[in-house]
Structure formats: structure tokens, C-alpha cells
Amino acid sequence: MVDRVVAKSGSDNNNGTSFADAFLTVFKANSVIAPGEKITIHAGTYNERLIPITSGTPGNPIVTEPNSGDTVFVRRIRTRENAVHYNTYNNLFGAGDTIYMDLLNNTNIIIDNFTAPTATGNNNIKITNSSYCKFINGTYTGNQAVYQDYLFMTGSSNHNVISGNTFLSSNTGLGQRSEEHTSELQSH
């Protein structure tokens, strides 16, 4: 197994196996990653979507997270292009006008401690036909007029965990709230 490294000083012509030989984009790292491997992203703003291409396996997830102590901003996590399974994203920040997590036909995706600051567009979680996924310990700030805009769960989405998250509104008068859902929130 080979862990991959991404840095703003990197190049997608590199091998991505160390900081000195880092890839420039998370997309390139996703194109070569294998089950059980990790993508480590160094500090910076990556104006790209995190679009996983490869699935992990039970006991061998693909993990994407910042280098220890670094702050990493990404545009969004979007799995609509590829049905992937057993991928984990830890400690990332959202950046851009639209920040959201968009899962379609996935299982066992974990998004832990994602912070989405105020966006001028949508800032939400959308789960469609995905099961056994976890959105935990995140902070989502949006400009929606009502809180219902934060979470959409449609289709055959079952056994997903939405827990320990804080949903905030940048609209005057809406305040903030922390919300805890059941451990098996399902769409009907």
C-alpha cells in the first residue's frame, strides 16, 4: 500500500508519495489510490470537488484528511459521479460559494468534523439512495431562509447516522441550533 500526498507546491506529474513529490490536486490522488490507503492533504485551499473514484473495502477504507496540524479547504465532497463505498473524510473545511456533501448510491461513507462556513449558495447535506453513511461532528453554516434546507435524504437511504452536528444560519433572526438525529435516520 502507498499513501498519497497532496500539496499546493506539488505537481500532478509527480508520484505523490511524499511532500517533496506531492500531487497538486486531490483529483490526481483519487485517481491512483487503492483500498486501505490514505490521502494526506497539506495546508491550503483546493478549489476542486473531492470526487472519489475508487472504493475502499470493509476493514480497508480509503481515508482523506489534512496533514497533522494543517487546515485544508475544499470546494465540496461529491460522490454522485461514482458509486463508491468505504471512504472516510476527516477534519476538512469547505470553501467557495456552494459547499455541500452530495452522496448518490453509496455505502459506508464517513464525513467526520467537516466545517462549512457561510456560503452564498447552498450549504447542505444531500443523501440519495445511500446507506450506512455517517455525517458526524460537523458545523454547517448557511444562508437558507429555513433550517429544512440543510439536510435532504431521498430514495432508498437507510441506516445513515447524522450526529453531533451544529447547523447555523447567517440570516438575521434565525439564530443557531445544534441538532441530533436518531442513529438510524431513514427516508420514506
Backbone as JSON, one array per atom type, in Angstrom:
{
  "sequence": "MVDRVVAKSGSDNNNGTSFADAFLTVFKANSVIAPGEKITIHAGTYNERLIPITSGTPGNPIVTEPNSGDTVFVRRIRTRENAVHYNTYNNLFGAGDTIYMDLLNNTNIIIDNFTAPTATGNNNIKITNSSYCKFINGTYTGNQAVYQDYLFMTGSSNHNVISGNTFLSSNTGLGQRSEEHTSELQSH",
  "N": [[0.83, -1.19, 0.0], [0.43, 2.24, -0.75], [0.51, 5.38, 0.55], [-0.85, 8.57, -0.37], [0.14, 11.95, -1.13], [-0.83, 15.34, -1.11], [-0.16, 18.65, -2.09], [0.02, 22.25, -2.22], [2.33, 23.03, -3.46], [2.9, 20.98, -5.11], [2.88, 18.74, -8.03], [0.9, 17.3, -10.56], [2.28, 15.58, -12.13], [4.04, 14.31, -10.54], [4.85, 11.53, -8.3], [3.43, 11.51, -5.94], [4.03, 10.48, -3.4], [5.31, 11.56, -1.22], [5.92, 14.64, 0.63], [7.82, 16.15, -0.78], [7.46, 15.1, -3.27], [4.84, 15.53, -3.96], [1.4, 15.38, -5.16], [-0.48, 17.88, -6.97], [-3.23, 18.13, -7.02], [-6.21, 16.92, -5.41], [-7.85, 15.37, -6.92], [-6.07, 13.99, -8.67], [-4.74, 12.37, -6.79], [-6.92, 10.81, -5.97], [-7.27, 9.37, -8.29], [-5.35, 7.41, -8.33], [-5.37, 6.04, -5.96], [-5.76, 3.26, -3.68], [-7.69, 0.62, -2.04], [-7.5, 0.81, 1.51], [-5.53, 2.68, 1.61], [-4.27, 6.06, 2.24], [-5.02, 9.5, 1.72], [-3.21, 12.31, 2.22], [-3.55, 15.66, 2.79], [-1.91, 18.7, 2.41], [-1.71, 21.99, 3.95], [-3.88, 24.55, 2.71], [-6.02, 26.03, 0.14], [-8.06, 24.22, -1.88], [-9.5, 24.47, -4.75], [-11.47, 22.59, -5.74], [-13.62, 19.8, -6.33], [-13.99, 17.07, -4.11], [-13.91, 14.15, -5.46], [-14.36, 10.95, -5.19], [-12.96, 8.07, -6.76], [-12.29, 5.45, -6.48], [-13.33, 2.66, -4.53], [-13.05, 1.86, -1.07], [-12.64, -1.02, 1.04], [-14.38, -3.3, 3.31], [-12.84, -2.91, 6.4], [-10.63, -1.88, 5.14], [-10.72, 1.02, 4.47], [-10.63, 3.94, 2.31], [-8.97, 6.78, 3.26], [-9.21, 10.25, 3.59], [-7.6, 13.12, 4.6], [-6.4, 16.09, 6.35], [-2.9, 17.0, 6.57], [-1.25, 16.55, 9.66], [-2.07, 19.07, 11.92], [-2.5, 20.94, 9.92], [-4.68, 23.18, 8.05], [-7.19, 22.58, 5.79], [-8.96, 23.56, 2.97], [-11.7, 22.71, 0.95], [-13.74, 22.47, -2.01], [-16.15, 20.89, -2.22], [-17.57, 17.72, -1.2], [-18.31, 15.21, -3.27], [-20.02, 12.5, -4.39], [-21.53, 11.73, -6.49], [-20.77, 11.16, -9.1], [-19.55, 8.68, -9.14], [-20.37, 5.56, -7.84], [-19.3, 4.86, -4.8], [-17.72, 3.18, -2.04], [-16.96, 2.77, 1.44], [-15.26, 5.02, 2.1], [-13.56, 7.6, 3.85], [-13.65, 10.85, 5.23], [-11.92, 13.23, 6.98], [-11.82, 16.05, 9.19], [-11.94, 18.4, 7.46], [-12.38, 21.61, 5.78], [-14.91, 23.61, 4.28], [-14.97, 25.54, 1.23], [-15.79, 28.28, -0.89], [-18.59, 29.33, -3.0], [-20.71, 27.59, -2.95], [-21.22, 24.99, -0.84], [-21.3, 21.69, -0.16], [-22.19, 18.34, 0.85], [-22.64, 15.61, -1.13], [-24.12, 12.75, -1.71], [-24.65, 9.85, -3.67], [-25.95, 6.75, -4.3], [-24.2, 5.32, -2.54], [-22.37, 3.52, 0.0], [-21.35, 3.26, 3.4], [-19.83, 5.68, 3.76], [-17.96, 8.04, 5.49], [-18.08, 11.16, 6.95], [-16.41, 13.18, 8.89], [-16.2, 15.72, 11.26], [-16.43, 17.97, 9.51], [-16.26, 21.3, 8.49], [-18.3, 23.77, 7.4], [-18.21, 26.9, 6.39], [-20.06, 30.04, 6.1], [-21.79, 30.17, 3.08], [-22.53, 31.67, -0.09], [-24.27, 30.41, -1.72], [-25.88, 27.23, -1.83], [-25.59, 25.23, 1.13], [-25.34, 22.37, 2.3], [-26.37, 18.99, 3.19], [-26.82, 16.26, 1.15], [-28.35, 13.26, 0.63], [-28.82, 10.5, -1.33], [-30.27, 7.5, -2.13], [-28.39, 6.11, -0.55], [-26.69, 4.3, 1.97], [-25.8, 3.43, 5.38], [-24.04, 5.5, 5.9], [-22.16, 8.14, 7.49], [-22.47, 11.31, 8.93], [-20.84, 13.19, 10.98], [-20.15, 15.23, 13.85], [-19.9, 17.76, 12.6], [-19.96, 21.23, 11.43], [-22.23, 23.33, 10.02], [-22.9, 26.15, 8.2], [-25.23, 28.26, 6.82], [-27.06, 30.25, 4.37], [-29.71, 29.89, 4.1], [-33.25, 30.42, 4.18], [-34.79, 28.87, 5.81], [-34.37, 26.2, 8.17], [-34.77, 23.63, 7.15], [-33.51, 23.34, 4.76], [-30.98, 22.3, 5.09], [-30.58, 19.48, 5.19], [-31.14, 16.86, 3.06], [-32.7, 13.88, 2.37], [-33.26, 11.27, 0.31], [-34.94, 8.78, -1.75], [-33.89, 5.37, -1.51], [-32.55, 5.58, 1.11], [-31.05, 4.47, 3.9], [-30.34, 3.7, 7.36], [-28.45, 5.68, 7.98], [-26.25, 7.83, 9.76], [-26.61, 10.83, 11.38], [-25.1, 12.89, 13.36], [-24.12, 14.78, 16.24], [-23.74, 17.22, 15.0], [-23.69, 20.76, 14.21], [-25.92, 23.14, 13.12], [-26.04, 26.2, 11.62], [-27.34, 29.48, 10.91], [-26.81, 32.17, 8.71], [-28.63, 34.12, 8.36], [-30.25, 36.98, 9.6], [-31.87, 36.89, 12.69], [-32.5, 34.17, 12.68], [-30.82, 32.73, 14.26], [-29.14, 30.03, 15.89], [-28.7, 26.45, 15.95], [-28.17, 23.3, 17.45], [-28.23, 20.04, 16.4], [-29.42, 16.78, 16.85], [-29.83, 13.66, 15.46], [-31.66, 10.56, 15.16], [-29.94, 7.41, 15.45], [-30.44, 5.89, 13.26], [-31.49, 7.29, 10.9], [-33.9, 7.51, 8.46], [-35.12, 7.74, 5.1], [-38.41, 8.15, 3.72]],
  "CA": [[0.0, 0.0, 0.0], [1.16, 3.5, -0.87], [-0.28, 6.55, 0.87], [-0.63, 9.66, -1.32], [0.29, 13.27, -0.53], [-1.23, 16.46, -1.97], [0.31, 19.93, -1.56], [-0.08, 23.36, -3.17], [3.62, 23.1, -4.16], [3.08, 19.75, -5.86], [2.59, 18.64, -9.46], [0.22, 16.04, -10.87], [3.24, 14.72, -12.82], [4.81, 13.63, -9.51], [4.34, 10.23, -7.84], [2.52, 11.74, -4.83], [4.32, 9.58, -2.28], [5.91, 12.33, -0.12], [5.71, 16.08, 0.47], [8.72, 16.61, -1.84], [7.0, 14.51, -4.53], [3.38, 15.56, -3.79], [0.49, 15.78, -6.23], [-1.05, 19.21, -6.82], [-4.69, 18.05, -6.85], [-6.81, 15.76, -4.75], [-8.36, 14.54, -8.02], [-5.0, 13.09, -9.1], [-4.55, 11.37, -5.74], [-8.05, 9.89, -6.04], [-7.19, 8.54, -9.5], [-4.36, 6.34, -8.17], [-5.48, 5.47, -4.62], [-6.27, 1.88, -3.6], [-8.27, 0.32, -0.74], [-6.6, 0.77, 2.65], [-4.54, 3.76, 1.54], [-4.68, 7.35, 2.78], [-4.63, 10.73, 1.03], [-2.89, 13.36, 3.17], [-3.57, 16.95, 2.09], [-1.22, 19.76, 3.15], [-2.46, 23.23, 4.12], [-4.19, 25.36, 1.54], [-7.37, 26.0, -0.41], [-8.11, 23.42, -3.08], [-10.76, 24.84, -5.38], [-11.9, 21.42, -6.51], [-14.51, 18.87, -5.63], [-13.4, 15.78, -3.77], [-14.71, 13.16, -6.16], [-13.68, 9.66, -5.11], [-13.07, 7.21, -7.93], [-12.09, 4.07, -6.03], [-13.93, 2.27, -3.26], [-12.32, 1.07, -0.1], [-13.31, -2.3, 1.32], [-14.55, -3.45, 4.76], [-11.55, -3.05, 7.08], [-9.6, -1.17, 4.37], [-11.3, 2.2, 3.83], [-9.76, 4.99, 1.81], [-9.11, 7.9, 4.19], [-8.71, 11.54, 3.11], [-7.55, 14.04, 5.73], [-5.28, 17.03, 6.3], [-1.66, 16.73, 7.27], [-1.4, 16.89, 11.07], [-1.92, 20.48, 12.26], [-2.81, 21.81, 8.79], [-6.07, 23.47, 7.73], [-7.41, 22.34, 4.37], [-10.26, 23.97, 2.46], [-12.08, 22.07, -0.31], [-14.99, 23.01, -2.55], [-17.23, 20.02, -1.77], [-17.37, 16.27, -1.33], [-19.39, 14.83, -4.18], [-19.84, 11.13, -4.85], [-22.57, 11.45, -7.49], [-20.2, 10.67, -10.36], [-19.14, 7.28, -9.0], [-20.87, 4.89, -6.64], [-18.14, 4.37, -4.06], [-18.03, 2.63, -0.73], [-15.86, 2.7, 2.4], [-14.37, 6.18, 2.02], [-13.67, 8.42, 5.05], [-13.1, 12.21, 5.12], [-11.77, 13.77, 8.33], [-11.25, 17.36, 9.55], [-11.8, 19.31, 6.32], [-13.18, 22.83, 5.77], [-15.47, 23.95, 2.98], [-14.61, 26.84, 0.66], [-16.48, 28.58, -2.14], [-19.94, 29.89, -2.9], [-21.64, 26.49, -2.68], [-20.49, 23.95, -0.11], [-22.19, 20.65, 0.31], [-21.86, 16.93, 0.74], [-23.63, 15.1, -2.06], [-23.9, 11.31, -1.86], [-25.61, 9.15, -4.51], [-25.66, 5.33, -4.48], [-23.0, 4.99, -1.78], [-22.49, 2.9, 1.32], [-20.2, 3.34, 4.3], [-19.04, 6.91, 3.62], [-17.91, 8.76, 6.76], [-17.6, 12.54, 6.9], [-16.23, 13.49, 10.3], [-15.66, 17.03, 11.61], [-16.39, 18.88, 8.36], [-16.72, 22.63, 8.83], [-18.73, 24.51, 6.23], [-18.53, 28.28, 6.75], [-21.14, 30.64, 5.34], [-21.68, 30.17, 1.63], [-23.56, 32.5, -0.71], [-25.22, 29.49, -2.34], [-26.31, 26.13, -0.96], [-24.66, 24.68, 2.1], [-26.2, 21.34, 2.86], [-26.06, 17.57, 3.05], [-27.81, 15.59, 0.32], [-28.11, 11.81, 0.62], [-29.78, 9.86, -2.22], [-30.04, 6.06, -2.32], [-27.14, 5.77, 0.12], [-26.94, 3.69, 3.27], [-24.7, 3.2, 6.31], [-23.12, 6.64, 5.84], [-22.15, 8.92, 8.72], [-22.1, 12.71, 8.96], [-20.71, 13.36, 12.42], [-19.32, 16.28, 14.46], [-19.67, 18.86, 11.67], [-20.6, 22.53, 11.61], [-22.73, 23.78, 8.72], [-23.47, 27.49, 8.28], [-25.79, 28.59, 5.52], [-27.87, 31.46, 4.29], [-31.07, 29.49, 3.79], [-34.29, 31.09, 4.95], [-35.34, 27.93, 6.79], [-33.42, 25.15, 8.5], [-35.01, 22.41, 6.42], [-32.64, 23.29, 3.59], [-29.68, 21.73, 5.39], [-30.47, 18.04, 5.04], [-32.07, 16.21, 2.15], [-32.47, 12.44, 2.28], [-34.28, 10.78, -0.61], [-34.75, 7.44, -2.3], [-33.7, 4.27, -0.55], [-31.45, 5.92, 2.02], [-31.35, 3.83, 5.18], [-29.29, 3.42, 8.34], [-27.44, 6.73, 7.97], [-26.09, 8.49, 11.05], [-26.39, 12.27, 11.37], [-24.96, 13.02, 14.81], [-23.11, 15.69, 16.78], [-23.55, 18.35, 14.09], [-24.29, 22.04, 14.52], [-26.43, 23.82, 11.93], [-26.15, 27.61, 11.9], [-27.84, 30.3, 9.81], [-26.27, 33.53, 8.67], [-29.75, 35.06, 8.24], [-30.58, 37.7, 10.82], [-33.07, 36.45, 13.37], [-32.7, 32.72, 12.73], [-30.03, 32.18, 15.36], [-28.41, 28.81, 15.61], [-29.17, 25.3, 16.69], [-27.42, 22.06, 17.36], [-29.26, 19.04, 16.15], [-29.04, 15.37, 16.98], [-30.83, 12.79, 14.84], [-31.55, 9.18, 15.61], [-28.8, 6.72, 14.86], [-30.83, 5.27, 12.01], [-32.39, 8.21, 10.22], [-34.25, 6.91, 7.19], [-36.08, 8.46, 4.27], [-39.61, 7.37, 3.42]],
  "C": [[0.88, 1.25, 0.0], [0.2, 4.64, -0.52], [0.1, 7.67, -0.08], [-0.63, 11.0, -0.61], [-0.08, 14.33, -1.57], [-0.75, 17.74, -1.29], [0.2, 21.0, -2.64], [1.22, 23.53, -3.96], [3.86, 21.9, -5.06], [2.81, 19.87, -7.35], [1.91, 17.3, -9.71], [1.08, 15.13, -11.74], [4.13, 13.97, -11.84], [4.19, 12.27, -9.18], [3.4, 10.36, -6.65], [2.78, 10.89, -3.61], [4.98, 10.27, -1.09], [5.63, 13.8, -0.36], [6.58, 16.61, -0.68], [8.26, 16.15, -3.22], [5.47, 14.53, -4.61], [2.65, 15.85, -5.11], [0.01, 17.2, -5.95], [-2.55, 19.14, -6.51], [-5.11, 16.78, -6.13], [-7.36, 14.82, -5.82], [-7.3, 13.54, -8.49], [-4.76, 12.0, -8.06], [-5.68, 10.34, -5.77], [-7.95, 8.95, -7.24], [-6.22, 7.37, -9.35], [-4.47, 5.61, -6.82], [-6.08, 4.07, -4.66], [-6.86, 1.65, -2.21], [-7.2, 0.21, 0.36], [-5.56, 1.87, 2.65], [-5.14, 5.08, 2.02], [-4.18, 8.47, 1.87], [-4.43, 11.79, 2.11], [-2.76, 14.67, 2.39], [-2.89, 18.0, 2.97], [-2.01, 21.05, 3.07], [-2.69, 23.96, 2.81], [-5.65, 25.27, 1.17], [-7.31, 25.29, -1.75], [-9.47, 23.66, -3.72], [-11.2, 23.73, -6.33], [-12.87, 20.62, -5.67], [-13.71, 17.63, -5.27], [-14.33, 14.73, -4.36], [-13.97, 11.82, -6.11], [-13.95, 8.81, -6.35], [-13.06, 5.75, -7.52], [-12.78, 3.83, -4.69], [-12.89, 1.63, -2.36], [-13.05, -0.25, 0.07], [-13.53, -2.38, 2.84], [-13.18, -3.71, 5.42], [-10.41, -2.34, 6.38], [-10.2, 0.05, 3.68], [-10.22, 3.08, 3.22], [-10.02, 6.21, 2.68], [-8.48, 9.14, 3.56], [-8.76, 12.51, 4.27], [-6.36, 14.98, 5.59], [-4.03, 16.46, 6.97], [-1.84, 17.22, 8.72], [-1.11, 18.37, 11.31], [-2.25, 21.44, 11.13], [-4.31, 22.03, 8.64], [-6.23, 23.38, 6.22], [-8.84, 22.73, 4.01], [-10.5, 23.29, 1.11], [-13.44, 22.6, -0.76], [-16.19, 22.19, -2.09], [-16.81, 18.57, -1.86], [-18.57, 15.77, -2.12], [-19.12, 13.42, -4.7], [-20.89, 10.75, -5.9], [-22.0, 10.84, -8.77], [-19.87, 9.18, -10.31], [-19.75, 6.71, -7.73], [-19.67, 4.28, -5.93], [-18.56, 3.95, -2.66], [-16.76, 2.65, 0.12], [-14.8, 3.78, 2.15], [-14.63, 7.05, 3.26], [-12.98, 9.75, 4.81], [-13.09, 12.82, 6.51], [-11.26, 15.2, 8.32], [-11.0, 18.3, 8.38], [-12.71, 20.52, 6.47], [-13.71, 23.06, 4.36], [-15.02, 25.33, 2.54], [-15.39, 27.05, -0.63], [-17.88, 29.07, -1.91], [-20.99, 28.83, -2.62], [-20.84, 25.36, -2.04], [-21.49, 22.88, 0.3], [-21.6, 19.26, 0.13], [-22.97, 16.3, -0.09], [-23.34, 13.63, -2.33], [-25.02, 10.69, -2.71], [-25.13, 7.71, -4.7], [-24.37, 4.9, -3.78], [-23.35, 4.2, -0.53], [-21.2, 3.16, 2.09], [-19.26, 4.5, 3.99], [-19.1, 7.61, 4.97], [-17.35, 10.15, 6.5], [-17.6, 13.04, 8.33], [-15.57, 14.86, 10.46], [-15.43, 17.92, 10.39], [-16.95, 20.21, 8.8], [-17.04, 23.38, 7.55], [-19.1, 25.93, 6.65], [-19.63, 28.84, 5.85], [-20.83, 30.65, 3.86], [-22.78, 31.06, 1.06], [-24.61, 31.65, -1.4], [-25.64, 28.43, -1.35], [-25.2, 25.68, -0.04], [-25.42, 23.59, 2.82], [-25.63, 19.94, 2.66], [-27.17, 16.96, 2.22], [-27.43, 14.11, 0.21], [-29.2, 11.18, -0.24], [-29.37, 8.4, -2.43], [-28.71, 5.61, -1.72], [-27.43, 5.28, 1.53], [-25.65, 3.49, 4.05], [-23.62, 4.28, 6.2], [-23.23, 7.43, 7.14], [-21.69, 10.34, 8.44], [-22.04, 13.06, 10.44], [-19.8, 14.54, 12.75], [-19.02, 17.47, 13.54], [-20.35, 20.15, 12.09], [-20.96, 23.06, 10.23], [-23.4, 25.13, 8.9], [-23.98, 27.87, 6.9], [-26.6, 29.85, 5.55], [-29.31, 31.14, 3.95], [-32.06, 30.21, 4.69], [-34.89, 30.19, 6.0], [-34.33, 26.81, 7.01], [-33.6, 23.89, 7.68], [-34.08, 22.26, 5.21], [-31.3, 22.6, 3.85], [-29.54, 20.26, 5.05], [-31.57, 17.52, 4.14], [-31.73, 14.73, 2.13], [-33.61, 11.86, 1.45], [-33.96, 9.37, -1.08], [-34.63, 6.41, -1.2], [-32.48, 4.54, 0.32], [-31.81, 5.43, 3.41], [-30.11, 3.7, 6.04], [-28.13, 4.42, 8.26], [-27.42, 7.42, 9.33], [-25.77, 9.97, 10.82], [-26.31, 12.64, 12.85], [-23.86, 14.01, 15.18], [-22.84, 16.9, 15.92], [-24.2, 19.61, 14.63], [-24.67, 22.7, 13.21], [-26.7, 25.27, 12.3], [-26.72, 28.33, 10.68], [-27.21, 31.66, 9.87], [-27.37, 34.57, 8.5], [-30.06, 35.69, 9.58], [-31.87, 37.15, 11.41], [-33.27, 34.96, 13.45], [-31.87, 32.06, 13.82], [-29.26, 30.95, 14.96], [-29.06, 27.66, 16.37], [-28.22, 24.14, 16.47], [-28.46, 20.96, 17.27], [-28.7, 17.64, 16.22], [-30.17, 14.54, 16.37], [-30.65, 11.38, 15.39], [-30.42, 8.5, 14.89], [-29.15, 6.0, 13.56], [-31.89, 6.11, 11.34], [-32.64, 7.66, 8.82], [-35.2, 7.81, 6.42], [-37.26, 7.56, 3.98], [-40.22, 7.86, 2.13]]
}
